[in-house]
Amino acid sequence: MLRVAIVGAGPAGFYTAEALGKRLGPGVAVDIIDRLPTPYGLIRAGVAPDHQSIKAVDRRYHAVLAGGVRFVGHVEVGEGGVSLAELQGLYDAVVLATGAPYDRPLGIPGEDLPGVLGSAAFVGWYNGHPDYAELAVPLARAGACVIGNGNVAIDVARLLAKTPAELAASDMARHARLALGASGVADIHIIGRRGPYQASFTPKEMGELGHLERAQPRVDAGYLPDVAGDAALDPGLRKVVGHLRNFAAAPPAGKPVTITFDFLTRPVAIERHGEALRLVVETTRLDGEVAVGTGVMRAIDCGLIVGCIGYRSAPIAGAPFDAGRGRFVNDGGRIGAGLYATGWARRGPSGTIGTNRPDGIEVAEAIVADVVPAGRSGGVGLDALLAARGVSPVTFSGWQAIDAAETAAATHPSPREKHVTRAALLAAAETAVA
Ligand code: NAP
């Protein structure tokens, strides 16, 4: 029997577990360990709460657990918890599927001021991640700046702009629904240091901005390159730019909220004046694909700044970490003997949920090729270690109890009312029938 521990219960971890099960059947026992009492990682805490169709992939991960892979939730791996060396002693192979849960810093003066948030925190807040339930999110002022030209920036801008009715069928955490329902944000800026041709948006997400109830996207046509250049773009980006051209051409629709795309604009500093923030930005020009400062400065008044400029993985003692790239040092997922990385922990924070599937398959194949079972104790040994330390993990049945409590508490058409503190999650898990 091959015994494998996967650290991280997000998509990358589940695709790896699924692939191992398909390849080895009853010849493999997999434990998926997570620091949270809940599984599914970014599906629960990252994917936008109004994108329920994307979240539906959790049924596939549920089937993995129902098929016998163990969920070992509320267990920290690394500092203060089970060490990587301990896991390696218990299992034949250990896979790091820990994602990239931390924000890349903006690297500009003022980024630590109140009201300046990273997307991990802001997205965690509206998605009910227990680490961010108490986050202070100032929403009283009209101005809000969202920095970055990727899909996370679009998610954040869209959710700042939506009405309570537009969020009714979402699973946004109650505290965020209430706060956003009373929000005074009306002037949202999406700040990109390069131009429309360099943006990382995808067409579906961009198109959605054109159909918001109370918000209109605005693009200054001066940012748009000559249309003749569009033909050479890859099809996805061509559609994105097509949406931007439509937004630029659309007459004012009299909607109270605007989402303005500020291309060729890079943040240089953040200042605080009383309750107000000022994002100081510099106009850039492109030198090839690189943004170069022009020295032309201006300031945008706002109450909230959300940096959506990418994520970083967290190092774990015992695994070599590439701090520059924010991921574990690995070769095709192999870190060292019996130690692997998959998903964002392997590649860095790019790609969609589905991109993790081939990653998981590849890492499962590597494990099958490399590792010979050595009669290790696996889950039995882990359970004994945790019991000796007084740690009670949340199991699959505990998660099912949380899931049942959250769905029972939902108000139609919302699919669930999330528990947002560890205490509430653990209390719900304890109601599971053993
Ligand atoms: P991303 O797509 O890599 O975009 C990051 C953006 O931040 C880029 O526009 C980048 O500009 C900019 N940036 C980086 N450092 C900066 C700095 N110091 N100052 C100003 N701007 C800076 O990352 P993401 O939006 O976090 O998304 C992560 C991944 O999740 C992506 O693959 C994304 O597609 C995916 N995702 C998908 C969905 C969906 O499918 N619905 C939703 C959310 C996220 P440069 O290009 O100039 O570096």
Short mmCIF file of C-alpha atoms in Angstrom, two decimals, residues 82-239:
data_model
loop_
_atom_site.label_atom_id
_atom_site.label_comp_id
_atom_site.label_asym_id
_atom_site.label_seq_id
_atom_site.Cartn_x
_atom_site.Cartn_y
_atom_site.Cartn_z
CA VAL A 82 3.08 18.85 12.29
CA SER A 83 6.51 19.28 10.71
CA LEU A 84 7.29 18.27 7.17
CA ALA A 85 9.93 15.85 8.51
CA GLU A 86 7.26 14.18 10.68
CA LEU A 87 4.96 13.78 7.67
CA GLN A 88 7.81 12.35 5.61
CA GLY A 89 8.41 9.81 8.35
CA LEU A 90 4.75 8.75 8.30
CA TYR A 91 4.03 8.67 4.56
CA ASP A 92 5.77 7.28 1.47
CA ALA A 93 5.20 10.54 -0.38
CA VAL A 94 4.22 14.07 0.64
CA VAL A 95 2.71 16.51 -1.87
CA LEU A 96 2.67 20.24 -1.14
CA ALA A 97 -0.55 21.66 -2.61
CA THR A 98 -0.58 24.70 -0.39
CA GLY A 99 -1.43 27.23 -3.09
CA ALA A 100 -0.36 30.85 -2.83
CA PRO A 101 -2.33 32.31 0.05
CA TYR A 102 -0.44 35.56 0.59
CA ASP A 103 -0.41 38.86 -1.27
CA ARG A 104 2.56 40.10 -3.23
CA PRO A 105 3.47 43.45 -1.76
CA LEU A 106 2.94 46.61 -3.83
CA GLY A 107 6.36 47.80 -2.75
CA ILE A 108 5.35 51.47 -2.50
CA PRO A 109 5.31 53.86 0.47
CA GLY A 110 2.02 53.86 2.37
CA GLU A 111 0.94 50.33 1.54
CA ASP A 112 0.58 49.48 5.24
CA LEU A 113 -1.93 52.27 5.87
CA PRO A 114 -5.44 51.35 7.04
CA GLY A 115 -7.76 51.01 4.06
CA VAL A 116 -5.04 49.50 1.87
CA LEU A 117 -5.70 45.79 1.43
CA GLY A 118 -4.33 42.95 -0.64
CA SER A 119 -6.66 40.79 -2.68
CA ALA A 120 -6.01 37.71 -0.51
CA ALA A 121 -7.44 39.62 2.44
CA PHE A 122 -10.26 41.35 0.58
CA VAL A 123 -11.33 38.24 -1.34
CA GLY A 124 -11.01 36.18 1.87
CA TRP A 125 -13.24 38.72 3.63
CA TYR A 126 -16.11 38.56 1.16
CA ASN A 127 -15.76 34.80 0.85
CA GLY A 128 -15.95 34.17 4.61
CA HIS A 129 -12.37 32.92 5.14
CA PRO A 130 -12.00 32.73 8.93
CA ASP A 131 -8.65 34.58 8.85
CA TYR A 132 -10.34 37.67 7.40
CA ALA A 133 -13.80 37.75 9.01
CA GLU A 134 -12.74 40.70 11.17
CA LEU A 135 -11.06 42.68 8.39
CA ALA A 136 -11.81 46.41 8.43
CA VAL A 137 -12.99 47.35 4.94
CA PRO A 138 -13.71 51.08 4.58
CA LEU A 139 -16.58 51.49 2.12
CA ALA A 140 -17.97 54.89 3.07
CA ARG A 141 -16.11 57.01 0.50
CA ALA A 142 -16.99 57.13 -3.19
CA GLY A 143 -13.51 56.39 -4.49
CA ALA A 144 -12.00 52.88 -4.58
CA CYS A 145 -8.82 51.86 -6.42
CA VAL A 146 -8.21 48.32 -7.57
CA ILE A 147 -4.59 47.81 -8.66
CA GLY A 148 -3.77 45.17 -11.30
CA ASN A 149 -5.05 44.10 -14.68
CA GLY A 150 -5.90 40.45 -14.02
CA ASN A 151 -9.13 38.59 -13.30
CA VAL A 152 -8.86 39.12 -9.55
CA ALA A 153 -9.00 42.89 -10.14
CA ILE A 154 -12.16 42.37 -12.21
CA ASP A 155 -13.72 40.17 -9.49
CA VAL A 156 -13.01 42.82 -6.86
CA ALA A 157 -14.31 45.72 -8.98
CA ARG A 158 -17.45 43.79 -9.97
CA LEU A 159 -18.29 42.81 -6.41
CA LEU A 160 -17.76 46.37 -5.21
CA ALA A 161 -20.21 47.47 -7.90
CA LYS A 162 -22.98 44.89 -7.61
CA THR A 163 -26.33 45.52 -5.93
CA PRO A 164 -27.66 43.31 -3.11
CA ALA A 165 -30.14 41.87 -5.63
CA GLU A 166 -27.29 40.91 -7.94
CA LEU A 167 -25.62 39.12 -5.01
CA ALA A 168 -28.70 37.35 -3.72
CA ALA A 169 -27.87 34.05 -5.43
CA SER A 170 -24.24 34.19 -4.31
CA ASP A 171 -22.68 32.61 -1.23
CA MET A 172 -20.95 35.84 -0.17
CA ALA A 173 -20.40 35.95 3.59
CA ARG A 174 -23.20 37.75 5.40
CA HIS A 175 -20.90 40.42 6.92
CA ALA A 176 -19.67 41.34 3.44
CA ARG A 177 -23.17 41.34 1.90
CA LEU A 178 -24.35 43.72 4.61
CA ALA A 179 -21.29 45.98 4.33
CA LEU A 180 -21.41 46.11 0.53
CA GLY A 181 -25.17 46.67 0.62
CA ALA A 182 -24.56 49.87 2.62
CA SER A 183 -21.46 50.87 0.65
CA GLY A 184 -20.89 54.41 -0.62
CA VAL A 185 -18.39 53.25 -3.27
CA ALA A 186 -19.36 54.78 -6.61
CA ASP A 187 -16.13 55.64 -8.40
CA ILE A 188 -14.06 52.49 -8.92
CA HIS A 189 -10.71 52.65 -10.72
CA ILE A 190 -8.92 49.64 -12.16
CA ILE A 191 -5.26 50.62 -12.39
CA GLY A 192 -2.97 48.90 -14.91
CA ARG A 193 0.69 49.78 -15.30
CA ARG A 194 0.67 48.64 -18.94
CA GLY A 195 -1.87 48.88 -21.78
CA PRO A 196 -4.93 46.92 -22.95
CA TYR A 197 -2.77 44.62 -25.12
CA GLN A 198 -0.76 43.59 -22.05
CA ALA A 199 -3.74 42.94 -19.77
CA SER A 200 -4.35 39.50 -18.20
CA PHE A 201 -8.16 39.72 -18.22
CA THR A 202 -10.25 37.00 -19.83
CA PRO A 203 -13.25 37.75 -22.08
CA LYS A 204 -16.09 36.30 -20.02
CA GLU A 205 -15.07 38.24 -16.90
CA MET A 206 -14.57 41.44 -18.91
CA GLY A 207 -17.92 41.03 -20.69
CA GLU A 208 -19.76 40.75 -17.37
CA LEU A 209 -18.81 44.34 -16.54
CA GLY A 210 -21.01 45.48 -19.41
CA HIS A 211 -24.13 44.01 -17.80
CA LEU A 212 -24.12 45.37 -14.28
CA GLU A 213 -27.31 46.78 -12.85
CA ARG A 214 -26.02 50.04 -11.44
CA ALA A 215 -22.46 50.31 -12.80
CA GLN A 216 -21.00 51.29 -16.15
CA PRO A 217 -17.42 50.52 -17.25
CA ARG A 218 -15.55 53.49 -18.73
CA VAL A 219 -12.47 53.46 -20.93
CA ASP A 220 -10.78 56.50 -22.41
CA ALA A 221 -10.45 55.66 -26.11
CA GLY A 222 -7.00 57.25 -26.04
CA TYR A 223 -5.66 54.15 -24.23
CA LEU A 224 -6.76 51.83 -27.03
CA PRO A 225 -4.12 51.02 -29.67
CA ASP A 226 -4.99 51.30 -33.36
CA VAL A 227 -7.65 48.67 -34.11
CA ALA A 228 -5.50 47.23 -36.92
CA GLY A 229 -3.28 45.68 -34.25
CA ASP A 230 -6.11 43.57 -32.80
CA ALA A 231 -5.84 40.97 -35.59
CA ALA A 232 -2.45 39.82 -34.29
CA LEU A 233 -3.71 39.24 -30.71
CA ASP A 234 -4.53 35.81 -29.38
CA PRO A 235 -8.30 35.20 -29.64
CA GLY A 236 -9.02 35.63 -25.92
CA LEU A 237 -7.20 38.94 -25.63
CA ARG A 238 -8.78 40.12 -28.92
CA LYS A 239 -12.22 39.59 -27.33
#
